[in-house]
């Protein structure tokens, strides 16, 4: 496991940055919603979740944003399962 981490540190760093961006998008959209400003589209939020699901989940629950929308309550866990299975099949198995 340690060897894998040292060999793929760049991928892990990129994934971390993507998740920070995804988290930030949910926070920015929540701020804009509260202040009645132009918003980030739902499609953009879901696409950001496809690349940074952990950041999207954290942003969704930390900012209490999009937690009631069924589209997000279904798509984000589905994206998480798909990514978890993909990671398992590609890296762990």
Short mmCIF file of C-alpha atoms in Angstrom, two decimals, residues 31-89:
data_model
loop_
_atom_site.label_atom_id
_atom_site.label_comp_id
_atom_site.label_asym_id
_atom_site.label_seq_id
_atom_site.Cartn_x
_atom_site.Cartn_y
_atom_site.Cartn_z
CA UNK A 31 -23.85 31.74 -0.73
CA UNK A 32 -25.33 32.92 -4.02
CA UNK A 33 -28.68 31.30 -3.19
CA UNK A 34 -28.89 33.07 0.17
CA UNK A 35 -27.95 36.42 -1.38
CA UNK A 36 -30.24 35.98 -4.40
CA UNK A 37 -27.44 36.21 -6.94
CA UNK A 38 -26.77 34.36 -10.19
CA UNK A 39 -26.30 30.68 -9.37
CA UNK A 40 -24.17 27.76 -10.48
CA UNK A 41 -26.31 25.40 -12.57
CA UNK A 42 -27.43 22.08 -11.13
CA UNK A 43 -25.79 20.34 -14.09
CA UNK A 44 -22.44 21.91 -13.19
CA UNK A 45 -22.83 20.80 -9.56
CA UNK A 46 -23.61 17.22 -10.60
CA UNK A 47 -20.69 17.18 -13.06
CA UNK A 48 -18.39 18.44 -10.31
CA UNK A 49 -19.72 15.61 -8.14
CA UNK A 50 -18.84 13.12 -10.86
CA UNK A 51 -15.19 14.14 -10.55
CA UNK A 52 -15.05 15.03 -6.85
CA UNK A 53 -17.74 13.04 -5.10
CA UNK A 54 -16.23 13.30 -1.62
CA UNK A 55 -16.02 17.09 -1.86
CA UNK A 56 -19.56 17.23 -3.23
CA UNK A 57 -20.95 15.14 -0.34
CA UNK A 58 -19.06 17.23 2.21
CA UNK A 59 -20.22 20.47 0.60
CA UNK A 60 -23.79 19.27 0.33
CA UNK A 61 -24.05 18.46 4.02
CA UNK A 62 -21.68 21.08 5.42
CA UNK A 63 -23.55 23.91 3.69
CA UNK A 64 -26.97 22.16 3.85
CA UNK A 65 -27.25 22.74 0.13
CA UNK A 66 -29.35 20.67 -2.28
CA UNK A 67 -30.12 18.16 0.46
CA UNK A 68 -33.86 18.20 -0.26
CA UNK A 69 -33.60 17.92 -4.04
CA UNK A 70 -34.36 14.37 -5.12
CA UNK A 71 -32.07 14.73 -8.13
CA UNK A 72 -29.10 15.19 -5.78
CA UNK A 73 -30.27 12.69 -3.17
CA UNK A 74 -30.27 9.99 -5.84
CA UNK A 75 -27.45 10.98 -8.19
CA UNK A 76 -24.72 11.67 -5.63
CA UNK A 77 -24.96 8.30 -3.84
CA UNK A 78 -25.17 6.61 -7.25
CA UNK A 79 -22.03 8.39 -8.40
CA UNK A 80 -20.31 7.37 -5.16
CA UNK A 81 -21.18 3.70 -5.65
CA UNK A 82 -20.01 3.75 -9.27
CA UNK A 83 -16.71 5.39 -8.29
CA UNK A 84 -16.17 3.03 -5.34
CA UNK A 85 -16.73 -0.03 -7.56
CA UNK A 86 -14.43 1.42 -10.22
CA UNK A 87 -11.65 2.10 -7.71
CA UNK A 88 -12.04 -1.40 -6.30
CA UNK A 89 -11.87 -3.03 -9.73
#
